[in-house]
mmCIF file of C-alpha atoms and ligand atoms in Angstrom:
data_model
loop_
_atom_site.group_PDB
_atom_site.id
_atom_site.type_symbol
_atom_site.label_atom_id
_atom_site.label_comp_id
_atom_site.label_asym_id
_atom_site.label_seq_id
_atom_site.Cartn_x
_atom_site.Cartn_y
_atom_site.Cartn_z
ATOM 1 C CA UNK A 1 90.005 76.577 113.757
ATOM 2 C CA UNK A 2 87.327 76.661 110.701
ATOM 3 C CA UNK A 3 88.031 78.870 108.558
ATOM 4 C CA UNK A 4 85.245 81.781 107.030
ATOM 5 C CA UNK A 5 85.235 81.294 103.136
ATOM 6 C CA UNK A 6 83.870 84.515 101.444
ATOM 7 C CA UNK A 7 80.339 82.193 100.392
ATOM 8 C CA UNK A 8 80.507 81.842 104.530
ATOM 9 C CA UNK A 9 80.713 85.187 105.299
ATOM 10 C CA UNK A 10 78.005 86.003 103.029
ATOM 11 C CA UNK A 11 75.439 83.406 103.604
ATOM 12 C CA UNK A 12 75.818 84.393 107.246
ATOM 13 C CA UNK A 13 75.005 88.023 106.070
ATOM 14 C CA UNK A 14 72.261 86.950 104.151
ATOM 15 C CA UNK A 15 70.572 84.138 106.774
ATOM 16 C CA UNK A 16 71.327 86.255 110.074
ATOM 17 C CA UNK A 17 71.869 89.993 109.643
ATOM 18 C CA UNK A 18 69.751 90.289 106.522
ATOM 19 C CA UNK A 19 71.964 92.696 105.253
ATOM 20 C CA UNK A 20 72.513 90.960 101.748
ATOM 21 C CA UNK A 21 69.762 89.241 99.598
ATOM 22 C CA UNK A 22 70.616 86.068 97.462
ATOM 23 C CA UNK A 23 71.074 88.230 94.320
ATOM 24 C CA UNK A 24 73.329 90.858 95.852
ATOM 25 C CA UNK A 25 75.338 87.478 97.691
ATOM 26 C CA UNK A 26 75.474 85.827 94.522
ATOM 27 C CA UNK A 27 77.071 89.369 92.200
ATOM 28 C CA UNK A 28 79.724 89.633 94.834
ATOM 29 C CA UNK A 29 80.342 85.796 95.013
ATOM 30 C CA UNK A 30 80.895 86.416 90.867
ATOM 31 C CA UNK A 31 82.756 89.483 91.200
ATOM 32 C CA UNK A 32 85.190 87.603 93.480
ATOM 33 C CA UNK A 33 85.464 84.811 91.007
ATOM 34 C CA UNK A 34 86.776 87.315 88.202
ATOM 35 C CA UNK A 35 88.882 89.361 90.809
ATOM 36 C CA UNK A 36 90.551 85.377 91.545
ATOM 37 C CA UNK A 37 90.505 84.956 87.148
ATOM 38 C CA UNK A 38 92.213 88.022 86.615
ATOM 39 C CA UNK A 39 94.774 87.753 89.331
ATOM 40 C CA UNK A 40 96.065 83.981 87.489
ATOM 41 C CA UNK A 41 96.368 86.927 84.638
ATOM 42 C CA UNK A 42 98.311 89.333 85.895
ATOM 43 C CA UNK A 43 100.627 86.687 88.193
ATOM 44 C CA UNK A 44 101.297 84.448 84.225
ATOM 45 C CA UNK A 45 102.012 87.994 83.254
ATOM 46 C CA UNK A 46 104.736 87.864 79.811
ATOM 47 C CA UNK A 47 104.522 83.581 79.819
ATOM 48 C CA UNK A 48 100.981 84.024 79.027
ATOM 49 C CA UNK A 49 101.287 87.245 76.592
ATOM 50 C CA UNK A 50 99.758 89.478 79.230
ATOM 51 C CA UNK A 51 102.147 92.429 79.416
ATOM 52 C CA UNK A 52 102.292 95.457 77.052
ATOM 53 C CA UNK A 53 99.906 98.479 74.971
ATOM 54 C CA UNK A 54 96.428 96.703 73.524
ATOM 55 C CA UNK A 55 96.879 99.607 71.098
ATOM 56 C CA UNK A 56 93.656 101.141 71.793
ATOM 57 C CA UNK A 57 92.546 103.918 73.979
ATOM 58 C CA UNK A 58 89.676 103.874 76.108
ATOM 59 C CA UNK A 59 86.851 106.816 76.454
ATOM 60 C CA UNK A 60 88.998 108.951 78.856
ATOM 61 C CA UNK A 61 91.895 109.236 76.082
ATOM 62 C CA UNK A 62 94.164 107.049 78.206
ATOM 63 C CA UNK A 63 96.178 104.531 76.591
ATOM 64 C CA UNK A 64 94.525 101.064 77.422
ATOM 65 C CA UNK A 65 96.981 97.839 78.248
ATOM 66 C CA UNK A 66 96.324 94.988 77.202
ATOM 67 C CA UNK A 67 95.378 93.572 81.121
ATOM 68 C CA UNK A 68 92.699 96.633 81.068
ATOM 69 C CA UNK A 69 90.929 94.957 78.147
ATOM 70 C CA UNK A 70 91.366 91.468 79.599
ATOM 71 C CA UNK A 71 90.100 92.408 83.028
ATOM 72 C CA UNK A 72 87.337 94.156 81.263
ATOM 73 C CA UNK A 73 86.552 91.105 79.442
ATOM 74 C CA UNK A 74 86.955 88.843 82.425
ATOM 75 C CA UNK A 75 84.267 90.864 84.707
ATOM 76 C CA UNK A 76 81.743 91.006 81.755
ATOM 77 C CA UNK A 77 81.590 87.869 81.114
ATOM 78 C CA UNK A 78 81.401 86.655 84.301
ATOM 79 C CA UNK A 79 78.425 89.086 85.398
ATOM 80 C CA UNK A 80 76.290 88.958 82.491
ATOM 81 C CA UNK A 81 74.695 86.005 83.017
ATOM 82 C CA UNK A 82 73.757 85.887 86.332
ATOM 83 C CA UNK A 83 70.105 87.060 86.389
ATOM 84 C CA UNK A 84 70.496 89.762 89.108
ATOM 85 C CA UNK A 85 72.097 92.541 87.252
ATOM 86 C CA UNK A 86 70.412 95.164 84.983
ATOM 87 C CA UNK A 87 73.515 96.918 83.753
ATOM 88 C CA UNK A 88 76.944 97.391 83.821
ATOM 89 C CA UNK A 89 79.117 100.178 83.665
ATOM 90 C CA UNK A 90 83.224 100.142 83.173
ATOM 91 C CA UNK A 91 86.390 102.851 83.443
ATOM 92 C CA UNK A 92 87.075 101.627 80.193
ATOM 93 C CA UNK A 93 84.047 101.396 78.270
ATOM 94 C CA UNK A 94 81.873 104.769 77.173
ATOM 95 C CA UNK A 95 78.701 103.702 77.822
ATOM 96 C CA UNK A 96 76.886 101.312 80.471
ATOM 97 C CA UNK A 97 76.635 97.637 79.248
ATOM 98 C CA UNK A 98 73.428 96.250 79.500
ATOM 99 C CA UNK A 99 72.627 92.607 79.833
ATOM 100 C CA UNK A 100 71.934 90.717 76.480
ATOM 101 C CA UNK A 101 68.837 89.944 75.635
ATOM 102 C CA UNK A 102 68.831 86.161 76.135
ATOM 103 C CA UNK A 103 69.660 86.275 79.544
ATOM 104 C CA UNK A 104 67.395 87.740 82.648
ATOM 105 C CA UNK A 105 68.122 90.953 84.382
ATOM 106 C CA UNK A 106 68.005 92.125 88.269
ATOM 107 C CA UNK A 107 67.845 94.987 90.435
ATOM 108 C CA UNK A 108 71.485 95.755 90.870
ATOM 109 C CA UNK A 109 74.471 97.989 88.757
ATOM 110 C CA UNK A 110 77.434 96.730 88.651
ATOM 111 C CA UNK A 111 80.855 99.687 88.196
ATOM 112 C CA UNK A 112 84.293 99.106 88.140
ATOM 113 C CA UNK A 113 87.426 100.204 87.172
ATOM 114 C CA UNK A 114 88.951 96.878 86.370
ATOM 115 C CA UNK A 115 92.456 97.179 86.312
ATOM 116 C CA UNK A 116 93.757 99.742 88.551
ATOM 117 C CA UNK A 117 96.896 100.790 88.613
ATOM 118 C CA UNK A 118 97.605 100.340 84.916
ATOM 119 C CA UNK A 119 100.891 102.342 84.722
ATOM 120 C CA UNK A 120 102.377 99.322 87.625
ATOM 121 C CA UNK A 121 101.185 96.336 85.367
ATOM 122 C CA UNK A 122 104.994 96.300 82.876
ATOM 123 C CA UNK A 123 106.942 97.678 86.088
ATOM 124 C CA UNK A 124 105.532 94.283 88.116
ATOM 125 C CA UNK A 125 103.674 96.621 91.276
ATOM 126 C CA UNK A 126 100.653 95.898 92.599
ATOM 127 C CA UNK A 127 97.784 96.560 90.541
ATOM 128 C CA UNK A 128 93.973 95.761 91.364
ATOM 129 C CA UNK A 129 90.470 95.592 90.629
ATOM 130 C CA UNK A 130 87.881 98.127 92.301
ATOM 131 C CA UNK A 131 83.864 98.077 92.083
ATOM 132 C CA UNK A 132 81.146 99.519 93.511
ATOM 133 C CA UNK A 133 77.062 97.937 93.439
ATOM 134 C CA UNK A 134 74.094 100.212 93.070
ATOM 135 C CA UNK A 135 70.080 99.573 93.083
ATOM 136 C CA UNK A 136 69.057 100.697 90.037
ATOM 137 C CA UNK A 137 66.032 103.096 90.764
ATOM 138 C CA UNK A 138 63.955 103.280 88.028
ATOM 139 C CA UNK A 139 61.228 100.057 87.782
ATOM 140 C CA UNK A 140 59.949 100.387 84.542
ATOM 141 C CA UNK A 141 56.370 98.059 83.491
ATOM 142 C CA UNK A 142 56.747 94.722 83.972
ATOM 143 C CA UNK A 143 59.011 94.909 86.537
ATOM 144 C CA UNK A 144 62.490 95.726 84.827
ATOM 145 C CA UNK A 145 64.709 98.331 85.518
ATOM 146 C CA UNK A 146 65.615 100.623 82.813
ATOM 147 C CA UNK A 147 69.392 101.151 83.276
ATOM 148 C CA UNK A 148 70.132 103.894 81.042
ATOM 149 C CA UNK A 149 73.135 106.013 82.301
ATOM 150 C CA UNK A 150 71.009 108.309 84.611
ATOM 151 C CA UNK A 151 70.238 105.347 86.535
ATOM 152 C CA UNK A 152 74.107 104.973 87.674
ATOM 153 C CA UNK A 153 74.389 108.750 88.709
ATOM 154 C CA UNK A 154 73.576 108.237 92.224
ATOM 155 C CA UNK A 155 75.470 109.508 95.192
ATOM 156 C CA UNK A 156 78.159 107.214 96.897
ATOM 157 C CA UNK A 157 75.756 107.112 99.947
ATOM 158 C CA UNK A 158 73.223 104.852 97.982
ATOM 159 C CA UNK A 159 75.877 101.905 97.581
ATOM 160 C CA UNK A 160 74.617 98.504 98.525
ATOM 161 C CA UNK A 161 78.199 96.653 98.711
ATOM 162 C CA UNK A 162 81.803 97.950 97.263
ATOM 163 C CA UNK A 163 84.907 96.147 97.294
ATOM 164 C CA UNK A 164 88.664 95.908 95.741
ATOM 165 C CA UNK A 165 90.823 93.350 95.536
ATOM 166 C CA UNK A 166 94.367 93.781 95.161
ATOM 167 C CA UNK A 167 97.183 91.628 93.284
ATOM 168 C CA UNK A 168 100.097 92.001 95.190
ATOM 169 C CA UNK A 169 102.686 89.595 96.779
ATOM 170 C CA UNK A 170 99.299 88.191 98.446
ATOM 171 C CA UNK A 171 95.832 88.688 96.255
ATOM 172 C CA UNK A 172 93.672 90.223 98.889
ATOM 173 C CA UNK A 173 89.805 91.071 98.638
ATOM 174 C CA UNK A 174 88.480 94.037 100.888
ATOM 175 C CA UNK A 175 84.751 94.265 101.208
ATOM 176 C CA UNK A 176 81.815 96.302 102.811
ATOM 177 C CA UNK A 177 78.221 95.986 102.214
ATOM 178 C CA UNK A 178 77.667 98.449 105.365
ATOM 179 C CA UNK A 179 78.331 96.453 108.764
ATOM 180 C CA UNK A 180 81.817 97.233 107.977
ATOM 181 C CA UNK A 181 85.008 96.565 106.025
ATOM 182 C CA UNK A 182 86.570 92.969 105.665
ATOM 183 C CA UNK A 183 89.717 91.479 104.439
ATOM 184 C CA UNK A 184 90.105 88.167 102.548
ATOM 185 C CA UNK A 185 92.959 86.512 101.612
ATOM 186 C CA UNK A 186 92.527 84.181 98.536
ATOM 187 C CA UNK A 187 94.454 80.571 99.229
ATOM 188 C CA UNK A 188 95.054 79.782 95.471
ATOM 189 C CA UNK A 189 95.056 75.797 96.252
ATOM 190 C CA UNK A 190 91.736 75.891 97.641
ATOM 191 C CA UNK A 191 90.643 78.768 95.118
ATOM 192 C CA UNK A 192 88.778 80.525 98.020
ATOM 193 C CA UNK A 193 89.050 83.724 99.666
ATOM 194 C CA UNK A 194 89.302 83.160 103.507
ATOM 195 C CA UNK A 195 88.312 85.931 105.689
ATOM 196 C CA UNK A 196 91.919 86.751 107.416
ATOM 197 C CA UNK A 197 91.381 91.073 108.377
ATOM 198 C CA UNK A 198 88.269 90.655 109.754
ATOM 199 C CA UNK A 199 86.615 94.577 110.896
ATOM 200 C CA UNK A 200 89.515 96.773 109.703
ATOM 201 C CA UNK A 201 89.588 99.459 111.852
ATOM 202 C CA UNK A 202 92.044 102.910 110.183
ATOM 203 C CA UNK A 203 93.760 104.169 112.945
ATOM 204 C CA UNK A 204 92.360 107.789 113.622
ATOM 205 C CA UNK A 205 96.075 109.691 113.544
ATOM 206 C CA UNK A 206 98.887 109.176 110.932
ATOM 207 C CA UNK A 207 102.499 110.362 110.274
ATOM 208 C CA UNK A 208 102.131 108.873 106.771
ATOM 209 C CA UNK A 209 100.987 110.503 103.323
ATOM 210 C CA UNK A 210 100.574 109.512 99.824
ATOM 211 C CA UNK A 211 100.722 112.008 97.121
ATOM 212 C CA UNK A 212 102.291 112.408 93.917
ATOM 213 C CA UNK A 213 104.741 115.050 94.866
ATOM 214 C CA UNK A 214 105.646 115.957 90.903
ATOM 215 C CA UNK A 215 102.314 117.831 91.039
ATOM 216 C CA UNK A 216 103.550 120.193 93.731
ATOM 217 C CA UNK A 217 103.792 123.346 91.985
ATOM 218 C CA UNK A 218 100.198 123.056 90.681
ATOM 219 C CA UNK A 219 98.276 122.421 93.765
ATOM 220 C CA UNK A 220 96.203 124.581 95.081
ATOM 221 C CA UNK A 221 97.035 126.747 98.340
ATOM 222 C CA UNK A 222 94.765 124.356 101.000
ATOM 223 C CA UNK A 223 97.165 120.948 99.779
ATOM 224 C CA UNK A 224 100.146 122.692 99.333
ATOM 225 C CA UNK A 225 100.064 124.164 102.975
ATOM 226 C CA UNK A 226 99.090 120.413 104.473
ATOM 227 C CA UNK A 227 102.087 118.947 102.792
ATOM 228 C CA UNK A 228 104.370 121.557 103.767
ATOM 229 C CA UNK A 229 103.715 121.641 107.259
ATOM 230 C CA UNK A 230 104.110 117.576 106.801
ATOM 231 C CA UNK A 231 107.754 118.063 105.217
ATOM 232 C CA UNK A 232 108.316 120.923 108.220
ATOM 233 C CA UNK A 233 108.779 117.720 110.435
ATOM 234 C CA UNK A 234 109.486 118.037 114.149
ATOM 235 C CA UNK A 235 110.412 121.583 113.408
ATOM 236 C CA UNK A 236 107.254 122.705 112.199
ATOM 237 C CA UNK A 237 103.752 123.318 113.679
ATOM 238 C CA UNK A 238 103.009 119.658 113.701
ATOM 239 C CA UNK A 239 105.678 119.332 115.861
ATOM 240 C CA UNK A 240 106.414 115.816 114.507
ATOM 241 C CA UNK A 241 107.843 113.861 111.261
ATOM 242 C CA UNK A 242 105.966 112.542 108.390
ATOM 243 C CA UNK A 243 106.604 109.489 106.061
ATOM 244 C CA UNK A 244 105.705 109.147 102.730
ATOM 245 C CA UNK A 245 104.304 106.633 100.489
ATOM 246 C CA UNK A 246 103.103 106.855 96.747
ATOM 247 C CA UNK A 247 102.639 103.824 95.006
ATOM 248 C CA UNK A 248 100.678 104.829 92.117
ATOM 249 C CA UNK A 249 98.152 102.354 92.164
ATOM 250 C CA UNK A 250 95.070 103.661 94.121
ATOM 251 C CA UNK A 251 94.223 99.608 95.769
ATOM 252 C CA UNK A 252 97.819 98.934 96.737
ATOM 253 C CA UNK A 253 97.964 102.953 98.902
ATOM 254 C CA UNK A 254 94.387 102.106 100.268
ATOM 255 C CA UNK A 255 95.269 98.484 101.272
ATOM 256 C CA UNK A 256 98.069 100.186 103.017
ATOM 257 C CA UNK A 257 95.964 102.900 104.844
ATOM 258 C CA UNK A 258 93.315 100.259 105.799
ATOM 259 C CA UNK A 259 96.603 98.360 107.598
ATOM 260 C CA UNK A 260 98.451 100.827 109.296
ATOM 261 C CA UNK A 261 96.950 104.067 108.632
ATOM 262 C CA UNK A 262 97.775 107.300 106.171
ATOM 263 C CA UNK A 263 96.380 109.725 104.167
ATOM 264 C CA UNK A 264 95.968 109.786 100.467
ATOM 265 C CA UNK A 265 95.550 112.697 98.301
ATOM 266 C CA UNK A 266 94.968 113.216 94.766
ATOM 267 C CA UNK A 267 94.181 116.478 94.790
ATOM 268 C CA UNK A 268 92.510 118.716 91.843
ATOM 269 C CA UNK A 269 95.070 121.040 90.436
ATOM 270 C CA UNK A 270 96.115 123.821 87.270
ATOM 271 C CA UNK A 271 96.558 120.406 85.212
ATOM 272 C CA UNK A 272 93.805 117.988 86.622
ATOM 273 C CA UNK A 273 91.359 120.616 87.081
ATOM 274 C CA UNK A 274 88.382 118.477 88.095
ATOM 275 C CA UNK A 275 91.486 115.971 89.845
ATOM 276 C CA UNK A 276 92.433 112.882 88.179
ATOM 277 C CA UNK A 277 90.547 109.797 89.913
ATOM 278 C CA UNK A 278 87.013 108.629 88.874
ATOM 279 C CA UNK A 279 84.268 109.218 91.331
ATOM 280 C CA UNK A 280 82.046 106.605 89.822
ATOM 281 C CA UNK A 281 84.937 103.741 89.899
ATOM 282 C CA UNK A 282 87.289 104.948 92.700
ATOM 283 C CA UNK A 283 86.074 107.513 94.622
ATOM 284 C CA UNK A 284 82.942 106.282 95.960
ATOM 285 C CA UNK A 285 83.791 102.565 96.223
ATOM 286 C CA UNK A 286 86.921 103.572 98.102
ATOM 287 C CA UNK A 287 85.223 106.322 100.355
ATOM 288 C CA UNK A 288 82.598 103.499 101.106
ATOM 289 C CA UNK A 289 84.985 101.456 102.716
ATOM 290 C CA UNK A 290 87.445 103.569 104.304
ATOM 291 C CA UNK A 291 84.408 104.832 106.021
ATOM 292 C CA UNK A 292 83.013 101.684 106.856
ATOM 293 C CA UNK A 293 86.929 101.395 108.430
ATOM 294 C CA UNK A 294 86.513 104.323 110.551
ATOM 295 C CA UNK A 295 88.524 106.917 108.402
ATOM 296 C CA UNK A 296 86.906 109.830 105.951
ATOM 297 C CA UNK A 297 86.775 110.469 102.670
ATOM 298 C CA UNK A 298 86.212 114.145 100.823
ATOM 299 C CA UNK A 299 86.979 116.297 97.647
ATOM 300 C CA UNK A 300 88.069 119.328 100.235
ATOM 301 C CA UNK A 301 84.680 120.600 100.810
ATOM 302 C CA UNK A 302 82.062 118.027 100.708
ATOM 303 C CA UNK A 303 82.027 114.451 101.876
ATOM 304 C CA UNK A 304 82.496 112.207 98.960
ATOM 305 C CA UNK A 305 79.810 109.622 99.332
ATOM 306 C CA UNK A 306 77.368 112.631 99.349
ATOM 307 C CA UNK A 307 78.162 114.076 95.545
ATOM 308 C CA UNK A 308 75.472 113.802 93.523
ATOM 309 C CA UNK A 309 76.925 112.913 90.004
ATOM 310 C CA UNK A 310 76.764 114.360 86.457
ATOM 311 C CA UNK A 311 78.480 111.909 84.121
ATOM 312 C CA UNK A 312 79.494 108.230 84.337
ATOM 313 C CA UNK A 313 82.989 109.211 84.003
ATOM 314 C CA UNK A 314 83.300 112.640 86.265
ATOM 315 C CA UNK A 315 86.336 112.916 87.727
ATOM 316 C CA UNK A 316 86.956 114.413 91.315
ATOM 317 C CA UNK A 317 89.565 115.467 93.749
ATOM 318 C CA UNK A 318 90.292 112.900 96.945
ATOM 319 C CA UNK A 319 91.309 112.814 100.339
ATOM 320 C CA UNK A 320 91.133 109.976 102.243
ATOM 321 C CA UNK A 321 92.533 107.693 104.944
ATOM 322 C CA UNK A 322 92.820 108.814 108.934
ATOM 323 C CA UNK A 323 90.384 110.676 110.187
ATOM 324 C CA UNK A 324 91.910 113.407 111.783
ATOM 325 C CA UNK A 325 94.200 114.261 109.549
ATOM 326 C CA UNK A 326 91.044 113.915 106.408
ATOM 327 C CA UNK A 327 89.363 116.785 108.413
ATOM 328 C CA UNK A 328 92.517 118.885 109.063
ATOM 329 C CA UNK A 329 92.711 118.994 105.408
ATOM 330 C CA UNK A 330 89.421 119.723 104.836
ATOM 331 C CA UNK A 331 89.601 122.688 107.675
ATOM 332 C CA UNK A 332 92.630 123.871 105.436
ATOM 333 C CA UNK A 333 89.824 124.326 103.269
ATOM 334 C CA UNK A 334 87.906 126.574 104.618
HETATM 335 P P1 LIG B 401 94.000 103.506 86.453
HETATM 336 O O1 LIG B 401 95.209 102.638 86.289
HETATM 337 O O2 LIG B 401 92.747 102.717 86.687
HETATM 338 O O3 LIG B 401 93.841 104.514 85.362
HETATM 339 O O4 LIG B 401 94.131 104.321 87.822
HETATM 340 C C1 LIG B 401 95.363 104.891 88.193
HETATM 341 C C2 LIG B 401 95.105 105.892 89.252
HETATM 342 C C3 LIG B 401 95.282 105.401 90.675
HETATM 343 O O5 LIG B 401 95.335 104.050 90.856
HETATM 344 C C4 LIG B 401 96.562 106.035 91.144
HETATM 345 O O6 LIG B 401 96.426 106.438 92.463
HETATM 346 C C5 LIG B 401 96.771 107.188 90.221
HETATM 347 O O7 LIG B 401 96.004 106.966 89.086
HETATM 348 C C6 LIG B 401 98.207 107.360 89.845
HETATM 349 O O8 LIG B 401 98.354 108.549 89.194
HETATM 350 P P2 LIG B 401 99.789 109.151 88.812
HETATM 351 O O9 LIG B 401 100.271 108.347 87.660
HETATM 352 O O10 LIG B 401 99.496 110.580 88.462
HETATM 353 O O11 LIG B 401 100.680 109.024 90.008
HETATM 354 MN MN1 LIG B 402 92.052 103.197 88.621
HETATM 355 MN MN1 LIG B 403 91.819 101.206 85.480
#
């Protein structure tokens, strides 16, 4: 059987669907290459002085490790270059990055958050890399785009292609650029991803959550109802029991929910009062593709891919995963 490389797959979405031009094929074929750079990074780990505090703290006050800076690094480099980008924009950097001077720019923005799951890193869990490509929409003369930060604050909706790979016991690469969401595995001696979870389809009911329960006492009435009636079990009004799963890295609970279903919540709450995950870096990539899967994605109220948004760095509430059980929760809200 021949096997679909990731170039495959894309050349075929280029040449037959037209979905993809050869910028937007090559900025995911470069992505890819850093997500396949920064897994040999995380997997050398301590034997290659990867582990630990860089001692810094990035523009959301969060203590950065020293893999956040390195996968930052990794991703820069590797997309600055390339001709089809005019800026980029990071979880850990204030302000977008645009392209240097000596090298041509594109149509496309580049986000990510490019270590996710940054608490897992010293505790060797899964941890990941998630990003998310916008058009930028302003054409200035001559033809260039002029990627200040208002050119990033689109809605989710406008997303031309968002993926995530994850570095787990297998480094895995989920992607959508809208006919879709598709799983590649990467075979390290070849140093290719190979399309394995072709068309991942979310099953549309779930007995499985993912929350982080120590925030319990601050949710707010909609969540806290949800969850209980989960715990309630066969003896409650579900009339059936739940499992739970909470990993703590956002890639490793989506990969899951992508496989075999579930709902994941991070809620706003009396703490997080806008919620804790970044719409720009994790919201809207991830919404993209769990729709593209056939599940939902919203802050309560409104679907996620449709929030227009005011700052690089907003954060927002999340639900996503199964379908049925997304819109129970957002009925809860009501
Ligand atoms: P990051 O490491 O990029 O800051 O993101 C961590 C996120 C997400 O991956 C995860 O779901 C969540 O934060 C975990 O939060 P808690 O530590 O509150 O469980
Ligand atoms: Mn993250
Ligand atoms: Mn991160």
């Amino acid at each position: 059987m021949s096997r679909i490389t990731l170039t495959r797959f894309l050349i075929e979405r280029q040449r037959n669907k037209q979905l993809i031009n050869a910028d937007l094929r090559l900025l995911i074929e470069t992505v890819a290459r850093a997500c396949k750079a920064i897994s040999n990074a995380v997997t050398k780990g301590a034997l290659a002085g990867n582990l630990g505090s860089a001692g810094t703290d990035n523009v959301q006050g969060e203590v950065q490790k020293k893999l956040d800076v390195l996968s930052n690094e990794i991703l820069l480099e590797a997309n600055e270059w390339g001709g089809n980008l005019a800026a980029l924009a990071s979880e850990e950097m204030e302000t977008p990055h645009p392209i240097p001077t000596h090298f041509p720019k594109g149509e496309y923005l580049l986000l990510f958050d490019p270590l996710d799951g940054s608490s897992n890193i010293d505790v060797n869990v899964s941890v990941g890399t998630i990003f998310s490509v916008l058009r930028c929409p302003k054409v200035a003369d001559g033809g260039y785009c002029e990627a200040d930060e208002q050119a990033f604050l689109q809605p989710g909706s406008t997303q031309v292609a968002a993926g995530f790979a994850v570095y787990g016991p297998t480094t895995m690469l989920v992607l959508t650029v809208g006919d879709g969401s598709h799983g590649f595995t990467l075979d390290r001696e070849m140093g290719s991803f190979i399309l394995t979870h072709p068309d991942i389809r979310i099953p549309e009911d779930t007995q499985e959550f993912a929350i982080n329960m120590s925030n319990m006492r601050r949710w707010e009435p909609p969540v806290k109802r949800y969850i209980d009636e989960c715990l309630a079990g066969t003896s409650g009004v579900r009339g059936k029991d739940f499992n739970m799963r909470w990993v703590a890295s956002m890639v490793a609970d989506v990969y899951r929910i992508l496989t075999r279903g579930g709902i994941f919540m991070y809620p706003r709450d009396e703490k997080n009062k806008s919620g804790r995950l970044r719409l720009m870096y994790e919201a809207n990539p991830m919404s993209f593709i769990v729709e593209q899967a056939g599940g939902a994605a919203t802050n309560g109220s409104d679907r996620l891919l449709d929030l227009k948004p005011e700052g690089l760095h907003q954060r927002v509430a999340v639900v996503l995963g199964s379908k049925n059980e997304v819109e129970r929760v957002a009925g809860y809200h009501k």
